[in-house]
Every structure is written in C-alpha cells, then in structure tokens.
Short mmCIF file of C-alpha atoms in Angstrom, two decimals:
data_model
loop_
_atom_site.label_atom_id
_atom_site.label_comp_id
_atom_site.label_asym_id
_atom_site.label_seq_id
_atom_site.Cartn_x
_atom_site.Cartn_y
_atom_site.Cartn_z
CA MET A 747 -32.37 21.41 0.81
CA ILE A 748 -30.07 20.51 3.71
CA GLU A 749 -26.31 20.54 2.73
CA VAL A 750 -24.09 17.67 4.97
CA VAL A 751 -20.55 18.42 4.97
CA ALA A 752 -17.82 15.75 6.25
CA GLU A 753 -14.11 16.78 7.01
CA LEU A 754 -11.44 14.62 8.07
CA SER A 755 -9.46 17.54 9.05
CA ARG A 756 -5.91 15.46 9.32
CA GLY A 757 -6.08 14.21 5.71
CA PRO A 758 -7.44 10.61 4.49
CA VAL A 759 -4.79 8.17 5.47
CA PHE A 760 -4.60 6.35 8.57
CA LEU A 761 -2.67 4.08 10.85
CA ALA A 762 -4.85 1.14 12.17
CA GLY A 763 -5.25 1.80 15.85
CA GLU A 764 -5.68 5.55 15.59
CA ALA A 765 -8.64 7.32 16.28
CA LEU A 766 -10.28 8.53 12.92
CA GLU A 767 -11.69 12.11 14.00
CA CYS A 768 -14.36 13.59 11.28
CA VAL A 769 -16.04 16.95 11.49
CA VAL A 770 -19.96 17.15 10.39
CA THR A 771 -21.12 19.90 9.55
CA VAL A 772 -25.25 20.45 8.71
CA THR A 773 -26.73 23.57 6.70
CA ASN A 774 -29.79 24.86 5.86
CA PRO A 775 -28.80 27.44 3.12
CA LEU A 776 -32.11 29.69 2.92
CA PRO A 777 -32.20 33.11 -0.06
CA PRO A 778 -32.21 36.09 1.22
CA THR A 779 -36.08 36.48 1.11
CA ALA A 780 -37.17 33.42 2.96
CA THR A 781 -38.43 33.15 5.88
CA SER A 782 -38.31 30.58 9.15
CA ALA A 783 -41.28 28.73 7.50
CA SER A 784 -39.18 27.37 4.70
CA SER A 785 -36.58 25.77 6.65
CA GLU A 786 -36.12 21.83 6.75
CA ALA A 787 -35.34 19.38 9.53
CA LEU A 788 -32.94 16.66 10.03
CA ALA A 789 -34.49 13.81 10.96
CA TRP A 790 -31.49 11.98 11.79
CA ALA A 791 -28.00 11.17 11.09
CA SER A 792 -25.06 8.50 11.97
CA ALA A 793 -21.41 7.99 11.03
CA GLN A 794 -19.91 4.51 10.83
CA ILE A 795 -16.67 2.87 9.37
CA HIS A 796 -17.01 -0.25 6.77
CA CYS A 797 -14.14 -2.18 5.58
CA GLN A 798 -15.11 -3.70 2.40
CA PHE A 799 -14.24 -6.81 0.91
CA HIS A 800 -14.03 -8.15 -2.79
CA ALA A 801 -12.76 -11.27 -4.12
CA SER A 802 -12.56 -12.13 -7.70
CA GLU A 803 -14.35 -15.52 -8.08
CA SER A 804 -11.91 -16.64 -10.75
CA ARG A 805 -9.20 -16.72 -8.32
CA VAL A 806 -10.53 -16.99 -4.81
CA ALA A 807 -12.71 -20.43 -3.87
CA LEU A 808 -15.55 -18.90 -1.44
CA PRO A 809 -15.85 -20.76 1.22
CA PRO A 810 -19.58 -22.34 1.93
CA PRO A 811 -22.00 -20.11 3.29
CA ASP A 812 -22.16 -22.21 6.61
CA SER A 813 -18.19 -21.97 6.52
CA ASN A 814 -16.48 -20.37 10.19
CA GLN A 815 -14.26 -18.62 7.78
CA PRO A 816 -14.28 -14.92 7.56
CA ASP A 817 -16.95 -13.36 5.21
CA VAL A 818 -16.19 -13.11 1.59
CA GLN A 819 -18.22 -11.72 -1.62
CA PRO A 820 -17.60 -12.04 -5.15
CA GLU A 821 -16.29 -8.41 -6.90
CA SER A 822 -19.96 -8.14 -8.31
CA GLN A 823 -21.61 -7.95 -4.67
CA THR A 824 -20.96 -5.57 -1.60
CA VAL A 825 -20.82 -6.62 1.60
CA PHE A 826 -20.16 -5.01 5.14
CA LEU A 827 -18.04 -7.23 7.38
CA PRO A 828 -19.72 -6.93 10.67
CA HIS A 829 -16.37 -7.36 12.87
CA ARG A 830 -14.67 -4.51 10.64
CA GLU A 831 -17.93 -1.91 11.41
CA GLY A 832 -17.53 0.28 14.48
CA GLY A 833 -18.88 3.80 15.86
CA LEU A 834 -22.03 5.48 16.01
CA LEU A 835 -23.04 9.04 15.91
CA TRP A 836 -26.48 10.86 16.49
CA LEU A 837 -27.06 14.08 15.31
CA PRO A 838 -30.19 15.94 17.30
CA LEU A 839 -33.63 16.73 15.92
CA ALA A 840 -33.35 20.22 14.89
CA ALA A 841 -34.98 22.49 12.41
CA LEU A 842 -31.94 24.14 10.79
CA THR A 843 -32.35 27.94 9.23
CA THR A 844 -28.44 28.49 9.77
CA THR A 845 -25.39 27.02 9.55
CA SER A 846 -25.58 24.31 12.72
CA GLN A 847 -22.94 23.81 15.02
CA PRO A 848 -19.77 21.07 13.71
CA ASP A 849 -20.39 17.83 15.26
CA SER A 850 -17.26 15.60 15.81
CA TYR A 851 -17.38 11.55 15.26
CA SER A 852 -14.52 10.09 16.09
CA GLU A 853 -13.69 6.46 16.32
CA VAL A 854 -10.64 4.12 16.66
CA LEU A 855 -9.68 1.88 13.42
CA PRO A 856 -9.23 -1.91 14.37
CA ILE A 857 -5.81 -2.38 14.67
CA GLU A 858 -6.07 -6.24 13.66
CA GLY A 859 -7.99 -5.16 10.33
CA PRO A 860 -6.18 -5.67 7.08
CA PRO A 861 -4.60 -2.07 5.05
CA SER A 862 -6.35 -1.09 2.51
CA PHE A 863 -5.49 -2.70 -0.83
CA ARG A 864 -6.61 -3.10 -4.22
CA GLY A 865 -5.19 -6.43 -5.99
CA GLN A 866 -5.94 -8.72 -8.50
CA SER A 867 -7.41 -11.38 -6.05
CA VAL A 868 -9.23 -9.27 -3.65
CA LYS A 869 -9.52 -5.80 -2.46
CA TYR A 870 -9.91 -4.26 0.69
CA VAL A 871 -11.59 -0.64 0.96
CA TYR A 872 -12.45 1.80 3.91
CA LYS A 873 -14.69 4.02 4.14
CA LEU A 874 -16.47 6.12 6.55
CA THR A 875 -20.41 6.02 5.70
CA ILE A 876 -22.53 9.25 7.19
CA GLY A 877 -26.33 8.20 6.75
CA CYS A 878 -28.72 11.01 7.40
CA GLN A 879 -32.52 11.56 6.63
CA ARG A 880 -34.71 14.70 6.24
CA VAL A 881 -38.21 14.68 7.45
CA ASN A 882 -40.31 12.87 5.10
CA SER A 883 -37.68 12.05 2.73
CA PRO A 884 -35.65 8.92 2.21
CA ILE A 885 -32.37 8.03 3.61
CA THR A 886 -29.21 9.55 1.96
CA LEU A 887 -25.92 7.79 2.29
CA LEU A 888 -22.40 10.29 2.02
CA ARG A 889 -19.27 8.06 1.53
CA VAL A 890 -16.26 9.57 2.66
CA PRO A 891 -13.38 7.09 1.42
CA LEU A 892 -10.17 6.24 3.85
CA ARG A 893 -6.66 4.34 3.05
CA VAL A 894 -5.62 2.59 6.53
CA LEU A 895 -1.92 1.72 6.87
CA VAL A 896 -0.98 -1.92 8.96
CA LEU A 897 2.32 -1.80 11.24
CA THR A 898 2.21 -5.53 12.51
CA GLY A 899 3.29 -5.89 15.99
CA LEU A 900 1.32 -3.19 17.74
CA GLN A 901 -1.51 -5.69 18.19
CA ASP A 902 0.34 -6.61 21.36
CA VAL A 903 1.06 -3.21 22.51
CA ARG A 904 -0.54 -2.04 25.74
CA PHE A 905 -1.01 1.63 26.30
CA PRO A 906 0.67 2.55 29.52
CA GLN A 907 -1.46 3.58 32.64
CA ASP A 908 1.52 5.54 33.82
CA GLU A 909 0.72 8.93 32.31
CA ALA A 910 4.58 9.80 32.71
CA VAL A 911 5.49 7.09 30.74
CA ALA A 912 3.35 7.95 27.21
CA PRO A 913 5.44 10.59 25.06
CA SER A 914 3.65 13.91 25.30
CA SER A 915 4.13 17.58 25.01
CA PRO A 916 3.32 19.81 28.26
CA PHE A 917 2.39 22.83 25.94
CA LEU A 918 -0.20 20.51 24.40
CA GLU A 919 -3.63 19.95 26.55
CA GLU A 920 -4.76 16.60 25.17
CA ASP A 921 -7.60 14.06 26.71
CA GLU A 922 -6.84 10.30 27.23
CA GLY A 923 -7.91 9.84 23.91
CA GLY A 924 -5.54 12.17 22.20
CA LYS A 925 -3.03 10.78 24.37
CA LYS A 926 -3.58 7.39 23.31
CA ASP A 927 -3.03 8.34 19.90
CA SER A 928 -0.13 10.02 20.18
CA TRP A 929 1.51 7.65 21.74
CA LEU A 930 0.72 5.13 18.89
CA ALA A 931 1.64 7.43 15.97
CA GLU A 932 5.08 8.21 18.00
CA LEU A 933 5.66 4.26 18.99
CA ALA A 934 4.80 3.42 15.20
CA GLY A 935 7.18 5.94 14.01
CA GLU A 936 10.11 4.63 16.71
CA ARG A 937 10.20 1.32 15.49
CA LEU A 938 9.92 2.33 11.85
CA MET A 939 12.82 4.22 12.00
CA ALA A 940 14.51 1.64 13.98
CA ALA A 941 13.38 -1.04 11.58
CA THR A 942 14.48 1.11 8.48
CA SER A 943 17.95 2.81 9.41
CA CYS A 944 20.13 -0.19 9.73
CA ARG A 945 22.96 -0.10 7.16
CA SER A 946 24.89 -3.31 6.10
CA LEU A 947 26.35 -4.32 3.25
CA HIS A 948 24.91 -7.61 1.60
CA LEU A 949 26.73 -9.12 -1.40
CA TYR A 950 25.27 -11.85 -3.78
CA ASN A 951 27.02 -13.70 -6.24
CA ILE A 952 25.32 -14.21 -9.51
CA SER A 953 26.14 -16.95 -11.72
CA ASP A 954 24.48 -19.19 -14.74
CA GLY A 955 25.67 -22.47 -15.48
CA ARG A 956 28.68 -21.47 -17.38
CA GLY A 957 29.99 -19.23 -14.70
CA LYS A 958 30.33 -15.96 -12.81
CA VAL A 959 28.35 -13.16 -14.27
CA GLY A 960 28.83 -10.56 -11.58
CA THR A 961 28.36 -9.64 -7.83
CA PHE A 962 25.14 -7.32 -6.46
CA GLY A 963 25.53 -5.73 -3.69
CA ILE A 964 22.97 -3.97 -1.35
CA PHE A 965 22.89 -1.79 1.72
CA LYS A 966 19.46 -2.84 3.27
CA SER A 967 16.52 -5.24 2.70
CA VAL A 968 13.83 -3.47 4.69
CA TYR A 969 12.46 -0.05 3.46
CA ARG A 970 9.51 2.30 4.33
CA LEU A 971 6.97 3.44 1.35
CA GLY A 972 8.78 6.61 -0.45
CA GLU A 973 12.11 5.37 0.19
CA ASP A 974 14.63 4.20 -2.73
CA VAL A 975 16.14 1.06 -3.03
CA VAL A 976 19.48 1.57 -4.27
CA GLY A 977 21.84 -1.34 -5.51
CA THR A 978 25.29 -1.58 -7.02
CA LEU A 979 26.15 -4.40 -9.76
CA ASN A 980 29.90 -5.17 -10.20
CA LEU A 981 30.16 -6.89 -13.62
CA GLY A 982 34.26 -6.71 -13.58
CA GLU A 983 35.00 -9.77 -11.97
CA GLY A 984 32.65 -12.27 -14.13
CA THR A 985 33.98 -14.68 -16.09
CA VAL A 986 30.94 -14.85 -18.26
CA ALA A 987 29.76 -11.22 -20.71
CA CYS A 988 26.50 -9.45 -19.55
CA LEU A 989 25.24 -8.03 -22.66
CA GLN A 990 22.10 -6.09 -20.83
CA PHE A 991 19.94 -6.85 -17.64
CA SER A 992 16.97 -5.54 -15.76
CA VAL A 993 15.72 -5.20 -12.56
CA SER A 994 12.09 -4.56 -11.21
CA LEU A 995 10.86 -3.76 -8.06
CA GLN A 996 7.53 -5.94 -7.73
CA THR A 997 4.86 -7.23 -5.40
CA GLU A 998 3.62 -10.79 -5.58
CA GLU A 999 0.23 -11.27 -4.30
CA ARG A 1000 -0.79 -14.72 -3.69
CA VAL A 1001 -4.01 -16.66 -2.39
CA GLN A 1002 -3.56 -18.49 0.37
CA PRO A 1003 -3.56 -22.31 -0.33
CA GLU A 1004 -6.91 -23.39 1.23
CA TYR A 1005 -9.07 -20.54 -0.63
CA GLN A 1006 -6.98 -20.89 -4.09
CA ARG A 1007 -9.40 -21.70 -7.04
CA ARG A 1008 -8.00 -24.99 -9.25
CA ARG A 1009 -6.62 -23.63 -12.50
CA GLY A 1010 -8.82 -27.06 -14.22
CA ALA A 1011 -12.12 -25.30 -13.22
CA GLY A 1012 -11.06 -22.09 -15.14
CA GLY A 1013 -9.53 -20.28 -12.27
CA ALA A 1014 -6.93 -17.48 -12.90
CA PRO A 1015 -3.58 -18.12 -11.58
CA SER A 1016 -2.97 -17.73 -7.69
CA VAL A 1017 -0.23 -15.68 -7.93
CA SER A 1018 0.30 -12.42 -9.72
CA HIS A 1019 2.82 -9.68 -10.38
CA VAL A 1020 2.59 -5.89 -10.36
CA THR A 1021 6.09 -3.80 -11.10
CA HIS A 1022 6.07 -0.51 -9.54
CA ALA A 1023 9.64 0.53 -11.07
CA ARG A 1024 12.15 -0.73 -13.42
CA HIS A 1025 15.46 -0.29 -14.83
CA GLN A 1026 17.24 -1.81 -17.47
CA GLU A 1027 20.69 -1.06 -19.33
CA SER A 1028 22.76 -2.18 -21.94
CA CYS A 1029 26.00 -3.25 -20.03
CA LEU A 1030 28.66 -5.11 -22.58
CA HIS A 1031 31.97 -3.91 -21.36
CA THR A 1032 30.58 -2.14 -18.18
CA THR A 1033 32.46 -2.77 -14.96
CA ARG A 1034 30.32 -1.48 -12.47
CA THR A 1035 26.82 0.01 -12.34
CA SER A 1036 24.22 1.07 -10.35
CA PHE A 1037 20.22 1.86 -10.27
CA SER A 1038 17.66 3.42 -7.84
CA LEU A 1039 13.94 2.20 -7.58
CA PRO A 1040 11.71 4.57 -5.87
CA ILE A 1041 8.79 2.81 -3.62
CA PRO A 1042 5.67 4.78 -4.36
CA LEU A 1043 4.18 6.23 -1.42
CA SER A 1044 0.45 5.17 -3.22
CA SER A 1045 1.22 1.31 -2.82
CA THR A 1046 0.80 -1.12 0.03
CA PRO A 1047 3.22 -2.58 1.73
CA GLY A 1048 3.61 -6.26 2.74
CA PHE A 1049 1.12 -7.85 4.47
CA CYS A 1050 -0.57 -11.20 5.59
CA THR A 1051 -4.32 -12.27 5.91
CA ALA A 1052 -6.31 -15.34 6.30
CA ILE A 1053 -7.08 -15.13 2.46
CA VAL A 1054 -3.81 -13.47 0.97
CA SER A 1055 -0.65 -12.13 1.48
CA LEU A 1056 1.78 -9.49 -0.49
CA LYS A 1057 5.20 -9.55 -0.74
CA TRP A 1058 7.54 -7.22 -2.23
CA ARG A 1059 10.82 -8.42 -4.52
CA LEU A 1060 13.60 -7.50 -6.85
CA HIS A 1061 13.14 -9.02 -9.91
CA PHE A 1062 16.49 -9.71 -12.12
CA GLU A 1063 16.85 -10.53 -15.78
CA PHE A 1064 20.31 -11.01 -17.57
CA VAL A 1065 21.11 -11.80 -20.96
CA THR A 1066 24.62 -13.27 -21.33
CA SER A 1067 26.92 -13.95 -24.34
CA ARG A 1068 27.14 -17.61 -24.80
CA GLU A 1069 30.80 -16.79 -26.38
CA PRO A 1070 33.62 -17.08 -23.93
CA GLY A 1071 35.95 -14.05 -23.86
CA LEU A 1072 33.35 -11.79 -26.02
CA VAL A 1073 34.93 -8.62 -27.71
CA LEU A 1074 32.60 -6.74 -29.84
CA LEU A 1075 35.07 -3.63 -29.85
CA PRO A 1076 37.46 -2.93 -32.62
CA PRO A 1077 40.74 -3.20 -32.44
CA MET A 1078 42.55 -0.16 -31.17
CA GLU A 1079 45.78 -0.53 -33.16
CA GLN A 1080 45.45 -1.36 -37.10
CA PRO A 1081 48.31 -1.25 -39.80
CA GLU A 1082 45.95 0.92 -42.43
CA PRO A 1083 42.72 2.00 -42.20
CA VAL A 1084 39.81 -0.44 -42.31
CA THR A 1085 36.08 -0.29 -41.96
CA TRP A 1086 34.85 -2.45 -38.70
CA THR A 1087 31.40 -4.01 -38.45
CA GLY A 1088 30.49 -5.71 -35.45
CA PRO A 1089 28.70 -9.17 -35.69
CA GLU A 1090 24.93 -9.08 -36.79
CA GLN A 1091 23.76 -11.96 -34.37
CA VAL A 1092 25.55 -13.25 -31.01
CA PRO A 1093 24.33 -16.37 -29.07
CA VAL A 1094 22.97 -15.54 -25.55
CA ASP A 1095 21.37 -17.06 -22.95
CA THR A 1096 18.85 -15.27 -20.31
CA PHE A 1097 18.03 -16.23 -16.49
CA SER A 1098 16.39 -14.70 -13.83
CA TRP A 1099 16.76 -13.98 -10.14
CA ASP A 1100 14.39 -13.10 -7.44
CA LEU A 1101 15.80 -11.09 -4.03
CA PRO A 1102 13.14 -10.60 -1.51
CA ILE A 1103 13.04 -7.55 0.25
CA LYS A 1104 10.62 -5.94 3.03
CA VAL A 1105 8.46 -2.59 2.73
CA LEU A 1106 6.81 -1.46 5.72
CA PRO A 1107 4.29 1.99 6.13
CA THR A 1108 5.49 5.16 6.46
CA SER A 1109 3.96 8.21 8.14
CA PRO A 1110 -0.04 8.67 7.17
CA THR A 1111 0.63 12.87 6.82
CA LEU A 1112 3.46 11.75 4.40
CA ALA A 1113 1.27 9.00 2.51
CA SER A 1114 -1.35 11.71 2.24
CA TYR A 1115 1.09 13.62 -0.15
CA ALA A 1116 1.51 10.94 -2.53
CA ALA A 1117 -2.16 10.76 -4.01
CA PRO A 1118 -4.24 13.01 -1.79
CA GLY A 1119 -7.79 12.03 -1.47
CA PRO A 1120 -11.11 14.33 -0.98
CA SER A 1121 -10.65 15.23 2.94
CA THR A 1122 -14.19 16.83 2.41
CA SER A 1123 -17.23 15.32 1.02
CA THR A 1124 -20.63 17.15 0.69
CA ILE A 1125 -24.27 15.79 -0.32
CA THR A 1126 -27.39 17.73 -0.53
CA ILE A 1127 -30.59 16.34 0.70
#
C-alpha cells in the first residue's frame, strides 16, 4: 500500500497569475513486523492544473465541432481544455519503505483564464490533478479542488526587470519566482484598494408615474468581496406614499448573443439572476431609513468571457399608494373616546428599479476563510 498526500500550504484560493505550490508526499506505511521485501514501488507520478468548462445545453448553443471558437461541452460530459492545462512533475522511481522526502510542484495559473464560477449556464472549475501508478497496478488520480479569482488589467502588467523596482523584504530570501509572485499579489492589492476606497455620495431620485417617491443615496459603486453595500433612502421629500420597499443584492449571468439558444427551440432563458442578500422593510410614515447588504466572500466577482458575462446590481421593488395624501394613523385629538381601525384595503402600485454596481476580488487569503476547502487531499493505491 502506497499513500500519496497533496497539500496546498497557502490554502485553496489563488489569484490568476500567481504560482500555485503543492507539496506531494509519498509514503509506504508498513507494520512493525514487515520486512523490506514487503515494500511497494511507485512507478511514476505527475501533476497538472486543469480548468474544466461545463455548458448547459438548454441555455448555450454549442458551436459545430469544426468551429474555431473556444471548446465547450454539455454539462453531462467532461473536457480538459488544452489551453487551460499546464505544468508537469515527475517523481523518481523508488522502493518506498518509509516516508519519502516531500516533492514540491509549482505552476503559474494562467492570468488570462476565467475565474472559478458555478452558474446556471456555464461552470468553470479548477483543480490540480495528480496521476500516479504503482508497479503492476492501474493508474490512480488524486484531484485537489482550487478556487481562482481574476482581477482584470493585470494581463498588461510586466514584471520589472530591475529588482529594486519590485517591492521586497530585505529580511526574506526569495527566488526570482517568489519575487514575481509577491510583486503580483502586492500590485493586485494596491489596485483593489485604490478602486474600492474612493467614496463620493451618489444621489438618485426615485419616481413613479405619479410623482416622486424618495431619494436613494450610496457612497460608492465599486466593492470587494466581503464588503457591505450600505445605502440610505429618504422618503420624507416624496409626494407619493411608499408602503413597503425591498432591495436585493443580485448577480446577472448573461450568455453572449452568439451563444444564446433560441427560446423557440426549447432553450432556457439566456439571462439568470441570483440573489445573495436581501432587505425588506415596511416604511409607511418613515422619513429616512438605511440598509446594509454583505457581499459573500464565496461569491464570484464580475467577469466577462467569450461565452458568458456576470454583472452585479441592486434590485429595488417599491409598493406605493394610489391615494394622494394617504394617512393611515388615527386622529391625534378626539372630543370623546372612539374606536379607530385602519382601512381594510389600500389600492397600491408596484414598480422596480435596478442600479448596477461593480464587485472586484479580494485577497486570496481572506477568501479562503469564507468557505475553507480541503487544503490536503490523500489517496491510497
């Protein structure tokens, strides 16, 4: 029996362009009474990064086999895209009777690749596959799931040739690959901070066909995963009474026009929405209110590929009264005690409004805390 252990020391979340490092340890555990003749030999082992792409046949029109478009595959099948694969590690032949020396596998994730995403129309799934074979035995595969975050704009950045330009710590000894990886992570952090730290009050007048309902205020429109979307709603200046409102933090997944399947052919809608957080409030006689919607660390930032795009938005729904000057409170002064009851029915109108926002990635280390995946995988052959 041979045991193969793969460990991602930094966690299962990475930024596109970073170097993935995995420590592979092969052991041949034997009982105390075993002899050297009982040892097993590992013939070979290799490791490779894969990006699996699944497409829903009911939503995505698959191109013909001879098309020059990117490979797509129905969700009932599996494909390893050749341009998404990379890296090869060979472990030496050995007769393993004790714990072997760990072997490190390192490969740079493609910076132009898509992010990890599980949507209604498409799925992009990353994994590290380690293949190994014991002598005179079939091949065994060990799969380690990964999550990849993509920050657009890093594709055009070149690693500085002058080492003095790249940020580094004088107290750490790093090889050239470590310097580049650290520099890329620091550059991504600076860009994320610059894009999401700017605050400026944006005001939007909300009206229906009969008049002004209120004013919505938000301090920024660009966020990172894990941040809260905070907004205020001023209803005191409205001429139309608002009885209730709700706001949802949603993603909009849209299939690109050239890949959309026609509805008449039995296809599903090419646009789907997912709600990640929601706030609902009854607000009659409310002058001012606010809400806070958290952006889950486990969600996918906005992105766009040749097949699909993902955007974020705030989706508002308002319930307003048709009666002008609606008052649903009892009179403050009465000459004698009376019993007051509110109206049983109030004619209302409803309308919705969408406000686009932008959601960017966050630090891979912080994203690992959201839904910590297995950093260590084991297989016995």
